[in-house]
Coordinates of C-alpha atoms and ligand atoms in Angstrom, one line a residue:
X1 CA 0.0 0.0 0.0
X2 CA 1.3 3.3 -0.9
X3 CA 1.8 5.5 2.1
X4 CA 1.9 9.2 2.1
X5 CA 3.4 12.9 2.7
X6 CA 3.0 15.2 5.0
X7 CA 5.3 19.0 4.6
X8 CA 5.5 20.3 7.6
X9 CA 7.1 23.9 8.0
X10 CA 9.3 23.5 11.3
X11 CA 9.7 27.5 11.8
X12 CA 12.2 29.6 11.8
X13 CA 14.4 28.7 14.8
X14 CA 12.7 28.8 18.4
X15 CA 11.3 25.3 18.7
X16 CA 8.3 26.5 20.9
X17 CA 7.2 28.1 17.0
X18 CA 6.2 24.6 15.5
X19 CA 3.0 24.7 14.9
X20 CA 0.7 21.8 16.6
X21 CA -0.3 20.3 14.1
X22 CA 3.3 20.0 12.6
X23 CA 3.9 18.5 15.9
X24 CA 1.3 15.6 16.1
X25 CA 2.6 14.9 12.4
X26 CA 6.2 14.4 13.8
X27 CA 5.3 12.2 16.4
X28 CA 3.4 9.7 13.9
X29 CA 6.2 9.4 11.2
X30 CA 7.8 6.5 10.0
X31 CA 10.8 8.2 8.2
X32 CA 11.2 12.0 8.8
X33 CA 13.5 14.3 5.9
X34 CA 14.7 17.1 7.2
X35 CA 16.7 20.4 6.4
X36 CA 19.9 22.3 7.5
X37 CA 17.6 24.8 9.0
X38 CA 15.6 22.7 11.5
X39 CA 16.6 23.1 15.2
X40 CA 17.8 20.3 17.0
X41 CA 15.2 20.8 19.5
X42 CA 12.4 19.6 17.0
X43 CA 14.6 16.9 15.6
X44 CA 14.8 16.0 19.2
X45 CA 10.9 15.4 18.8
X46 CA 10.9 12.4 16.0
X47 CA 10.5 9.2 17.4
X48 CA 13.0 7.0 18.3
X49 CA 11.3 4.5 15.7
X50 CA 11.3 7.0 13.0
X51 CA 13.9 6.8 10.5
X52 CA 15.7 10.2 9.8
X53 CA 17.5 11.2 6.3
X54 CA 19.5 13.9 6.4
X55 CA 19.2 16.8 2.9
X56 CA 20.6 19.6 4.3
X57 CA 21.4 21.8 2.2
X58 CA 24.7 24.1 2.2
X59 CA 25.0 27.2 0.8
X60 CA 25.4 27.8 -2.3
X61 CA 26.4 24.1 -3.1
X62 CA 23.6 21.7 -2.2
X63 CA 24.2 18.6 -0.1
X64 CA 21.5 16.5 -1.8
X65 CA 20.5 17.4 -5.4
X66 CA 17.0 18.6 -5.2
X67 CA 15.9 16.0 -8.2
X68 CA 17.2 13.7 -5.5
X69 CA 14.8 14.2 -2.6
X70 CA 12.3 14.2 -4.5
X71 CA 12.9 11.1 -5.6
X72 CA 13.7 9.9 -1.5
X73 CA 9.9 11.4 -0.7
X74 CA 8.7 9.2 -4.0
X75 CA 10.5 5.8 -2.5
X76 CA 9.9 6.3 0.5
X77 CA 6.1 6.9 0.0
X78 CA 6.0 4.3 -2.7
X79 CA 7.5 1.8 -0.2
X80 CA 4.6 2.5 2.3
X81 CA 6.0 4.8 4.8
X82 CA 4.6 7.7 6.4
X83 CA 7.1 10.2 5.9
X84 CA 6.7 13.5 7.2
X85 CA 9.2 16.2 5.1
X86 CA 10.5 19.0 7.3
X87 CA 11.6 22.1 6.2
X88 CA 12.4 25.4 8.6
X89 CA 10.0 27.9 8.1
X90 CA 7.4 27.8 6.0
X91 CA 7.6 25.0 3.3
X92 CA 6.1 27.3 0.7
X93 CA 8.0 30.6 1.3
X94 CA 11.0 30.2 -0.6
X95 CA 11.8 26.5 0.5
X96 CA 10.5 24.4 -2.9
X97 CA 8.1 23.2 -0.9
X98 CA 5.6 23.5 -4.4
X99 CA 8.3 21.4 -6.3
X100 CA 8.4 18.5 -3.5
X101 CA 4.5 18.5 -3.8
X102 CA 4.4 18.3 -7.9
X103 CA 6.5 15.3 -8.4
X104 CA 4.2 13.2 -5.6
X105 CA 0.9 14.7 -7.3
X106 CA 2.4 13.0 -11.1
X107 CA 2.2 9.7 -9.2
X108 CA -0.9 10.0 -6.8
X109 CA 0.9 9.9 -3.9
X110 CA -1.4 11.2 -1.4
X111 CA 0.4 14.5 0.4
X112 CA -0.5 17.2 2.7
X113 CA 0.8 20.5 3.6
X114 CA 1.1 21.8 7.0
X115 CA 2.6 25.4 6.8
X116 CA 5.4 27.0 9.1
X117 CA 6.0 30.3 10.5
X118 CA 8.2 31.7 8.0
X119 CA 11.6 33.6 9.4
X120 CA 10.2 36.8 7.0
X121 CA 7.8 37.5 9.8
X122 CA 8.9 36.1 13.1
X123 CA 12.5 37.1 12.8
X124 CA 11.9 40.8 12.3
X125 CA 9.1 40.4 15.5
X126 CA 11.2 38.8 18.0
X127 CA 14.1 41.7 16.9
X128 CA 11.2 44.1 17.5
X129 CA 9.9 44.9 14.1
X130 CA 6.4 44.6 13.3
X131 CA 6.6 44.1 9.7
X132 CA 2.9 46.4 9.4
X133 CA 2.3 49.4 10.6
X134 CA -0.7 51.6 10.2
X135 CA 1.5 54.6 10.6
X136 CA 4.0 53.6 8.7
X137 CA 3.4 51.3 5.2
X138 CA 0.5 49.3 4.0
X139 CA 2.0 46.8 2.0
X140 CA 4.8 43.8 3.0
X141 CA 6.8 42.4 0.2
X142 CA 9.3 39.2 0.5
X143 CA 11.5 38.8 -2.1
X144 CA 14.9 36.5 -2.3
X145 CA 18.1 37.8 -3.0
X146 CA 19.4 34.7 -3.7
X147 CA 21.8 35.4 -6.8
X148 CA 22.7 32.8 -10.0
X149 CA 26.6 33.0 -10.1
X150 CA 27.7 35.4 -12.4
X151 CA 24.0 36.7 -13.1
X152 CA 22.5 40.2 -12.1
X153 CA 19.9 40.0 -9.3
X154 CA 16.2 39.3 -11.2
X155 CA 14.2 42.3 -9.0
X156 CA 12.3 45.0 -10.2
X157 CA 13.7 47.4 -7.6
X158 CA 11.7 50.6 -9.0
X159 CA 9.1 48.5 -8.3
X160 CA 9.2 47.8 -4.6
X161 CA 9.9 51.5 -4.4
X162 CA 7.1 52.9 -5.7
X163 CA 4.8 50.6 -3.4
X164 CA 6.2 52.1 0.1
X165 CA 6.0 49.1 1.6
X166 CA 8.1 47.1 4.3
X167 CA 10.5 45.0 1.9
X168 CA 12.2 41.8 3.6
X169 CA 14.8 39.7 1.5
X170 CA 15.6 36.1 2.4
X171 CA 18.9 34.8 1.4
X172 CA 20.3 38.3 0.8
X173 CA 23.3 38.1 3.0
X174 CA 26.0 37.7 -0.4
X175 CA 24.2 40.0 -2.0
X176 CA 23.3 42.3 0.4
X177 CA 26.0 45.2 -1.6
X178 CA 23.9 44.7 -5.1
X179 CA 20.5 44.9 -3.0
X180 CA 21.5 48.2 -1.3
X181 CA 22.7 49.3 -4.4
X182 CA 19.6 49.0 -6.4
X183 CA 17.5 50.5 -3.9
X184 CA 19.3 53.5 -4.0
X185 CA 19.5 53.6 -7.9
X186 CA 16.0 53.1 -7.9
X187 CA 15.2 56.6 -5.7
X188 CA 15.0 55.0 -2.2
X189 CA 16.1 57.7 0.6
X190 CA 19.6 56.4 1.8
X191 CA 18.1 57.7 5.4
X192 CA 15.2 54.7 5.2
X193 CA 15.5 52.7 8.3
X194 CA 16.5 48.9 7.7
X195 CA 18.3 46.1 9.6
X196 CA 19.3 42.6 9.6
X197 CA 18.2 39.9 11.7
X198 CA 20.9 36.9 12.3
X199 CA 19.7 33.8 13.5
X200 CA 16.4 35.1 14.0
X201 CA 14.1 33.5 16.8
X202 CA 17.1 31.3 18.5
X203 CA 19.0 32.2 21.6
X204 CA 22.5 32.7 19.0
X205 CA 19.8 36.0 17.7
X206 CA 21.5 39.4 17.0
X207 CA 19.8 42.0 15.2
X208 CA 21.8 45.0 13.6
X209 CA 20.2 48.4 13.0
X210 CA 20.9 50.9 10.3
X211 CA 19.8 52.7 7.6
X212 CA 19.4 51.5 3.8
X213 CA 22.9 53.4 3.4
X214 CA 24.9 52.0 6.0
X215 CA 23.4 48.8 6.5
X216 CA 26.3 46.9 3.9
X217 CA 28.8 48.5 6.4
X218 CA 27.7 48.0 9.8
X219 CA 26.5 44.0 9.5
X220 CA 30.1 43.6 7.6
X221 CA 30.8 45.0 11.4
X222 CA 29.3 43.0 13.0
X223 CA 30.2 39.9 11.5
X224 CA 26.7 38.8 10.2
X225 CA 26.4 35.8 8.4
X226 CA 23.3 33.6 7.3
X227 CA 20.9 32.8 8.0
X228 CA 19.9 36.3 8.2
X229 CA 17.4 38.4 6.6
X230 CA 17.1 42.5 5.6
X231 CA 14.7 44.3 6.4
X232 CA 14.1 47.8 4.8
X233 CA 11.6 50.2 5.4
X234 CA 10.3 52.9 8.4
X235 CA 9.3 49.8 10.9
X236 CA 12.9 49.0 11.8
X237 CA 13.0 52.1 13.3
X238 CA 10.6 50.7 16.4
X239 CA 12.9 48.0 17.0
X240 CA 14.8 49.9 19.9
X241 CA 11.6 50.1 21.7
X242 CA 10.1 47.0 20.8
X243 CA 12.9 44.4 20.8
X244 CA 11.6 42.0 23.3
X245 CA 13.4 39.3 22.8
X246 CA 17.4 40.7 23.5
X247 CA 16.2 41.6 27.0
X248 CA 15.2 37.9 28.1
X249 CA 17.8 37.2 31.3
X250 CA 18.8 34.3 29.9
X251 CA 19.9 35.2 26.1
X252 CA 22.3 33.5 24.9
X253 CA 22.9 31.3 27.9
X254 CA 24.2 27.9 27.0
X255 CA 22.4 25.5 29.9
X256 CA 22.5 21.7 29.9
X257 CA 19.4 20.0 30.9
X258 CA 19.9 16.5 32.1
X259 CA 17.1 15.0 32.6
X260 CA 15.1 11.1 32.7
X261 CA 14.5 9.6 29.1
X262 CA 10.7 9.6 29.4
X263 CA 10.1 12.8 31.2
X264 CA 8.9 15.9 28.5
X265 CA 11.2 18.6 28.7
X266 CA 9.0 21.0 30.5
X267 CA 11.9 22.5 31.9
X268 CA 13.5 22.7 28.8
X269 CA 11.0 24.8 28.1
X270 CA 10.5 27.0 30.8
X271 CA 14.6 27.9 30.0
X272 CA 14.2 28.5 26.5
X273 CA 11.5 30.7 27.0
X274 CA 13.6 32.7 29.1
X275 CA 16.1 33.0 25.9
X276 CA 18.7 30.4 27.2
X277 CA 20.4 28.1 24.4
X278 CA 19.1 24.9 26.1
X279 CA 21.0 21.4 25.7
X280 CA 18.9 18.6 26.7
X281 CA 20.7 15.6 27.8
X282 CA 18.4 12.3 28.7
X283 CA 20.6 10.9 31.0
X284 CA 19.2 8.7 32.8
X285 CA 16.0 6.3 32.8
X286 CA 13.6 4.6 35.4
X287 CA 12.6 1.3 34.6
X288 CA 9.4 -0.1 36.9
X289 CA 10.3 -3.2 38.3
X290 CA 7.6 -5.3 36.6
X291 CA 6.1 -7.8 37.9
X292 CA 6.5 -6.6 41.5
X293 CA 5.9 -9.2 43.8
X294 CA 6.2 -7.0 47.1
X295 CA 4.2 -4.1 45.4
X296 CA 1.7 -6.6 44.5
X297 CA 1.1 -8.2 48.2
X298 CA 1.0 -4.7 49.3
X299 CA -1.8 -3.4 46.9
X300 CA -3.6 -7.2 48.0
X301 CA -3.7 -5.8 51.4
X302 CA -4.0 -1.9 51.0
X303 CA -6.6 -2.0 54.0
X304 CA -3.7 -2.5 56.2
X305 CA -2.2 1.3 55.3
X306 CA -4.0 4.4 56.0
X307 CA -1.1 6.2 53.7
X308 CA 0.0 6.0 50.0
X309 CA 3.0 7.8 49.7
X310 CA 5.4 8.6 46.7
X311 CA 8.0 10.7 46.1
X312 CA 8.0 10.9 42.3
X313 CA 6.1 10.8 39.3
X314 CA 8.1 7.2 38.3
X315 CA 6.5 5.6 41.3
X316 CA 2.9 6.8 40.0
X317 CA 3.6 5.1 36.9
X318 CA 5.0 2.0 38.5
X319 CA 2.0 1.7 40.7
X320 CA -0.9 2.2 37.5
X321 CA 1.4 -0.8 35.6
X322 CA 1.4 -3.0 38.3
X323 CA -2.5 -2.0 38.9
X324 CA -3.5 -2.7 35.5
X325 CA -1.4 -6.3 35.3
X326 CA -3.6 -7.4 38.1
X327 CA -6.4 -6.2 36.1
X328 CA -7.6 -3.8 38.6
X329 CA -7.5 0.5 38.3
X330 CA -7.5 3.4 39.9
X331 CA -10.9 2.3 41.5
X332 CA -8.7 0.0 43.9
X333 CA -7.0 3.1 46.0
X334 CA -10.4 3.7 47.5
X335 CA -10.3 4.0 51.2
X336 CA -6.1 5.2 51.6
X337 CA -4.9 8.4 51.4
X338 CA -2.2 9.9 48.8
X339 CA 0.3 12.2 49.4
X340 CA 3.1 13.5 46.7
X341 CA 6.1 15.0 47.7
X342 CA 5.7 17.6 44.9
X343 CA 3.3 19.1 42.6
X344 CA 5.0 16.9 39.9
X345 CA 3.9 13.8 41.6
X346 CA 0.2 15.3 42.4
X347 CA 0.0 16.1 38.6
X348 CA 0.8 12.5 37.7
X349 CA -1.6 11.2 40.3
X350 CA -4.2 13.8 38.5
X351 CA -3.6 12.3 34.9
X352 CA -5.1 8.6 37.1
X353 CA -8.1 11.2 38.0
X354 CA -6.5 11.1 41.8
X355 CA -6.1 14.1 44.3
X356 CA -3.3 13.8 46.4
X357 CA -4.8 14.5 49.9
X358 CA -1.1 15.4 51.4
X359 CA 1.4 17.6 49.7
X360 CA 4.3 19.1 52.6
X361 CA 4.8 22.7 52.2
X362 CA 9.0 22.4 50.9
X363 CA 8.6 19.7 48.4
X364 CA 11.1 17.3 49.9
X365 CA 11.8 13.6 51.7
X366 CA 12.3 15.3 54.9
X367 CA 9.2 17.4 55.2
X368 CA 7.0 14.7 53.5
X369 CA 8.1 12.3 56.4
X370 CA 7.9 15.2 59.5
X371 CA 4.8 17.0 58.0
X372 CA 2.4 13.5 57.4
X373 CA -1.0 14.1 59.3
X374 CA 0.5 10.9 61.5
X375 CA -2.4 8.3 62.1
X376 CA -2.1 4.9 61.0
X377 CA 0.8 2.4 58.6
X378 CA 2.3 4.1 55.6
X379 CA 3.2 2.1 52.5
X380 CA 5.7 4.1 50.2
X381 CA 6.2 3.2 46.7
X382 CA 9.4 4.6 45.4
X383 CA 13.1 4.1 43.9
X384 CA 15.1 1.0 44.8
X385 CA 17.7 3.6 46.6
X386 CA 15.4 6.1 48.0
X387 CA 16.2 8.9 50.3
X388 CA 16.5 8.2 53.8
X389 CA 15.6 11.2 55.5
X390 CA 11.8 10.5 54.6
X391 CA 12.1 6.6 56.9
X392 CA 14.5 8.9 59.2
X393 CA 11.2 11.5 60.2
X394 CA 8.5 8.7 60.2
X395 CA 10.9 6.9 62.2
X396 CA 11.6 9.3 64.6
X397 CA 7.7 10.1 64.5
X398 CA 7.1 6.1 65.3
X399 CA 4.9 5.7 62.3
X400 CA 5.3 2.1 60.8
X401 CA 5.5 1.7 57.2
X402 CA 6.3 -0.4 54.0
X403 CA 9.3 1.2 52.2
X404 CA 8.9 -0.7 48.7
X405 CA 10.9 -0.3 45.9
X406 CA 8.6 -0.1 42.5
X407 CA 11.6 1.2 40.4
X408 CA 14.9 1.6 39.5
X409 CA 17.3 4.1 37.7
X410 CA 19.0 2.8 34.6
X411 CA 22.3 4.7 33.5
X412 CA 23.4 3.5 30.0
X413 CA 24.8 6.3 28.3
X414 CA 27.3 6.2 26.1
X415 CA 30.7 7.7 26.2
X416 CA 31.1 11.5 25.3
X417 CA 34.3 12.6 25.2
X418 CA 32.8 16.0 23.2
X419 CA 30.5 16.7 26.2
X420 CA 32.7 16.3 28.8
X421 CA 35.4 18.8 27.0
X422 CA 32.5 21.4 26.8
X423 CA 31.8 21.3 30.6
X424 CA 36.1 21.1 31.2
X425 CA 36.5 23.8 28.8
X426 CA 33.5 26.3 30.4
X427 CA 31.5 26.4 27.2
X428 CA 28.8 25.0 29.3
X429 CA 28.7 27.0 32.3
X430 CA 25.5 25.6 33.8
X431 CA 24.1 22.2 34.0
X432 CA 20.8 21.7 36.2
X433 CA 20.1 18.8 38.2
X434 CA 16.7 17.4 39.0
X435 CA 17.8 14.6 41.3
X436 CA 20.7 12.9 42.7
X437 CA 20.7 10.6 39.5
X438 CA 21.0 12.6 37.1
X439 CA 24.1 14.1 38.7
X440 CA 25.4 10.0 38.8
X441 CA 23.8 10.2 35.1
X442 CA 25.8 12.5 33.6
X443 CA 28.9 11.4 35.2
X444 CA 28.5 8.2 33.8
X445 CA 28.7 9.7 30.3
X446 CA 32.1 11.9 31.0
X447 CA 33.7 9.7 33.2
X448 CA 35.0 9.8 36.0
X449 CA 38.0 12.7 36.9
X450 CA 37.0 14.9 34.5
X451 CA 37.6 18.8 36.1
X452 CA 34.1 19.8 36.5
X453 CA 35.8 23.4 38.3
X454 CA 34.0 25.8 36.0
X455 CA 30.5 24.3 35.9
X456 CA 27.8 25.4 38.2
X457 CA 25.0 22.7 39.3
X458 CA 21.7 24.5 39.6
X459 CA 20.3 21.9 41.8
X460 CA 16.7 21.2 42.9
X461 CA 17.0 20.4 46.3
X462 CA 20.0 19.6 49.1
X463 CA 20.9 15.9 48.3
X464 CA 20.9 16.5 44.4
X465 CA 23.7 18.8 45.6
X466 CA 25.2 17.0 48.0
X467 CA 25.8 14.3 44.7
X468 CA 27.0 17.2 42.6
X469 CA 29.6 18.1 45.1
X470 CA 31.1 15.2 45.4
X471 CA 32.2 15.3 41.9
X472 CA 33.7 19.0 42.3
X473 CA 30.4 20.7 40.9
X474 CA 29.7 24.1 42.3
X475 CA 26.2 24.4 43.5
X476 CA 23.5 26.4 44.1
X477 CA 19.8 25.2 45.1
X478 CA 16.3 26.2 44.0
X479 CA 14.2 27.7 47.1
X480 CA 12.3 24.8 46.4
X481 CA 11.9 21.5 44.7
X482 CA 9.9 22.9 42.1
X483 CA 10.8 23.2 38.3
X484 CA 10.0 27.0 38.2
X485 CA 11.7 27.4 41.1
X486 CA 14.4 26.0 39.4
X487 CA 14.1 28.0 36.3
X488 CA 14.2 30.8 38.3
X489 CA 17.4 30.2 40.1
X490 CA 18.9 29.8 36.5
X491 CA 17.7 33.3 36.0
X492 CA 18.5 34.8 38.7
X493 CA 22.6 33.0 38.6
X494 CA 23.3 33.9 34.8
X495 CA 22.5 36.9 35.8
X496 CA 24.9 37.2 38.2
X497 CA 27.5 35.4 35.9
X498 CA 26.9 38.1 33.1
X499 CA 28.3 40.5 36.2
X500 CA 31.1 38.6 36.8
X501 CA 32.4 38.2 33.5
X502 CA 31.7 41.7 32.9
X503 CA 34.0 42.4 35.9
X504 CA 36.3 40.2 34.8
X505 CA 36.7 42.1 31.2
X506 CA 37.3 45.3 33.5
Ligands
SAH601 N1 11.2 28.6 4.2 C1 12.0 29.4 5.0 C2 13.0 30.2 4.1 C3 14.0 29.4 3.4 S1 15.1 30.3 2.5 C4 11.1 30.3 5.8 O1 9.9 30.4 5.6 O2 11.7 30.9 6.8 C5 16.4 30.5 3.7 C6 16.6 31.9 4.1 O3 15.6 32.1 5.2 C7 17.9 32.3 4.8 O4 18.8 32.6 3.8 C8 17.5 33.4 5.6 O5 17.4 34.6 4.8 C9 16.1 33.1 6.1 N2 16.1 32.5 7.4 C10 15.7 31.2 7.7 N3 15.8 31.1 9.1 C11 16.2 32.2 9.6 C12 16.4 32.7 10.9 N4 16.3 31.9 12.0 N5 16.8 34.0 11.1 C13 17.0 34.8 10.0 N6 16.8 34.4 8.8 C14 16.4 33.1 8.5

């Protein structure tokens, strides 16, 4: 059976731009073709089952022929896949999205086309440029400067002129000199407001500002290179009150995210909302211990506990597996109590439609175990090496309880000799730390005795730190085991570093 095509515009950069659809498509391909211009975050979104081929193209000479992908999209629909084609920014918008589509309609193959937000629009906004303006132009024009070796560029410059609109050129960085030049040949006022937009929508962003006749000069300057795109016309002269984007406190911040295998990168994206340039790293993985034989003669006598207690969303999830093997549900838990040492853990207990009835006010082992309402046995369903200051409170409290392990933490990563000479060499000057295991995670991937001096550990709580110091990690610690509290200690310490290092050049 012949399968079939979906184009799916990935946006221009900031992977938080992919559009929902273009997401869902991701997630159900079988074989995914992608572009130079798609950020790793959303390749980071295919499915491990999904086959990826590379077509990037470089510029000016192109990786793979475009005659040749379409023929890939042909075989690979013809062999019965469901291949999803992704392209950064909008497929249609200069990205021969309308060639990929023709060759698939000659053969019936059925195709679909989900469109991006194209870096014409969203660059110029998050550099503070709204490409309309009612006071200023009434008209938006998107040309390519892309040039044929040896050939004059094909544009009517008079043209665009005469219209007074906002003019934005893709691909214009080589030519940006003959684009200038034919403005101003063409009666445009060398005073006109215009600027370039580097790397628009990604944390690497810079945005130069200038007029039509100083524009070649200053992004020569400044070093710009593509992808970038010009922007020429009386809006660019709001970007120094509108620019947004360059005053996020983390901009530019390079931040690695370790994090379990299975857990959504939420924050991931709490970071790169703040602007940093986030590097997820799935470092480590829990594993439910299935079948559980001591979890199951708990659950057979649950009337014994008055108290279900976990201390992460893993145990949830180990508890709802082991439920539905013994073909029982949620329904089962009637009659004990919940309590999650986090809103994490509530959340998951929310997606099984249950309330935790306990949550203690610092979202960790110690004031779970102290802050308990105490009456009656507590069964805990947790890690195989769980923390000890929770049995250490009830303990002291003289509350009984089951401690059973329901999962364990799997660390198979493989070597990375590149990672660990980013961290030794400062490129990577924060790494955040979600638990103790991920700290034992990440170190299992750069090996022991690396010099870990000029990396700080933005750690959730005090034993996630104590882990991280062991291994020579400077640390600081959220105010509390929460992921925005986390986000905002990364804030709040880049900030802080930006001082520093501006001292430092003093
Ligand atoms: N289909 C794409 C454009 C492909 S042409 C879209 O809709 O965005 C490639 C050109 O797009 C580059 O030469 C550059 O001019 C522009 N471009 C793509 N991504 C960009 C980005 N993040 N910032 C600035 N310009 C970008």
């Amino acid at each position: 059976m012949c399968g079939k095509v979906t184009l799916v515009g990935a946006g221009p950069g900031d992977p938080g731009l992919l559009t929902l659809k273009g997401r869902r498509a991701l997630e159900q391909a079988e074989v995914v073709v992608y572009d130079r211009l798609v950020s790793p975050a959303i390749l980071a979104m295919i499915p491990p089952t999904a086959r990826t081929i590379d077509v990037g193209k470089e510029a000016a000479r192109h990786k793979v022929p475009q005659h040749r992908i379409n023929q890939i999209l042909l075989e690979e629909a013809l062999a019965g896949h469901n291949v999803v084609r992704l392209k950064g920014g909008d497929p249609f918008m200069f990205g021969r999205g309308g060639e990929e589509l023709e060759g698939l309609a000659e053969r019936d193959i059925p195709f679909e086309e989900i469109p991006g937000v194209t870096s014409a629009i969203a660059a110029p906004a998050y550099a503070g440029i709204p490409v309309t303006h009612r006071d200023y132009c009434s008209s938006v024009h998107i040309i390519t400067g892309h040039q044929r070796a040896g050939k004059p560029l094909a544009i009517d410059f008079e043209a665009l002129v005469r219209t007074k609109g906002t003019l934005i050129f893709l691909m214009g960085v080589t030519a940006l000199p003959a684009i200038v030049e034919g403005l101003l040949q063409a009666g445009m006022s060398p005073d006109t407001p215009a600027a370039m937009v580097e790397n628009g929508t990604t944390s690497a962003q810079r945005r130069c500002d200038a007029t039509l006749a100083t524009l070649p000069e200053r992004a020569a300057a400044m070093g710009i290179h593509s992808p970038a795109i010009i922007v020429v016309g009386e809006v660019c002269a709001l970007a120094p009150r509108l620019c947004w984007f360059d005053k996020l406190p983390l901009l530019g911040q390079k931040i690695l995210v370790t994090r379990p295998r299975d857990r959504v990168g939420t924050l991931s994206e709490k970071l790169r909302a703040l602007g940093a340039d986030v590097w997820e790293y799935p470092c480590i993985e829990t594993a439910p211990i299935l079948p559980c034989p001591a979890m199951a003669a708990a659950l057979a006598r649950l009337a014994d506990y008055r108290w279900l207690v976990f201390t992460s969303p893993a145990g949830v999830e180990a508890l709802r597996a082991e439920l539905h093997r013994m073909g029982k549900d949620s329904r089962h838990l009637a009659g004990v109590q919940l309590a999650a040492i986090g809103t994490g853990t509530a959340r998951a207990l929310a997606a099984m439609g249950l309330t935790a009835d306990y949550i203690p006010p610092v979202y960790d082992a110690a004031h779970l175990g102290e802050g308990l309402p105490a009456h009656g046995k507590v069964l805990i369903l947790r890690a195989e090496i769980g923390s000890p200051a929770l049995t250490a409170a009830l303990d002291r409290r003289a509350i009984s309880y089951d401690d059973v392990a329901v999962y364990r933490t799997v660390y198979q990563n493989p070597r990375s000799e590149a990672l660990r000479a980013a961290l030794e060499a400062g490129e990577v000057p924060f790494v955040t730390f979600t638990s103790a295991s991920t700290v034992k995670g990440l170190l299992s991937t750069i090996g022991d005795g690396a010099d870990l001096s000029r990396v700080t550990g933005l750690c959730i709580g005090e034993q996630t730190a104590a882990e991280a110091r062991k291994h020579g990690i400077a640390v600081e610690i959220a105010r509390e085991a929460a992921i925005d509290a986390l986000a905002d200690l990364a804030a709040d310490a880049a900030a802080r570093h930006d001082l520093l290092s501006g001292a430092a050049v003093l």
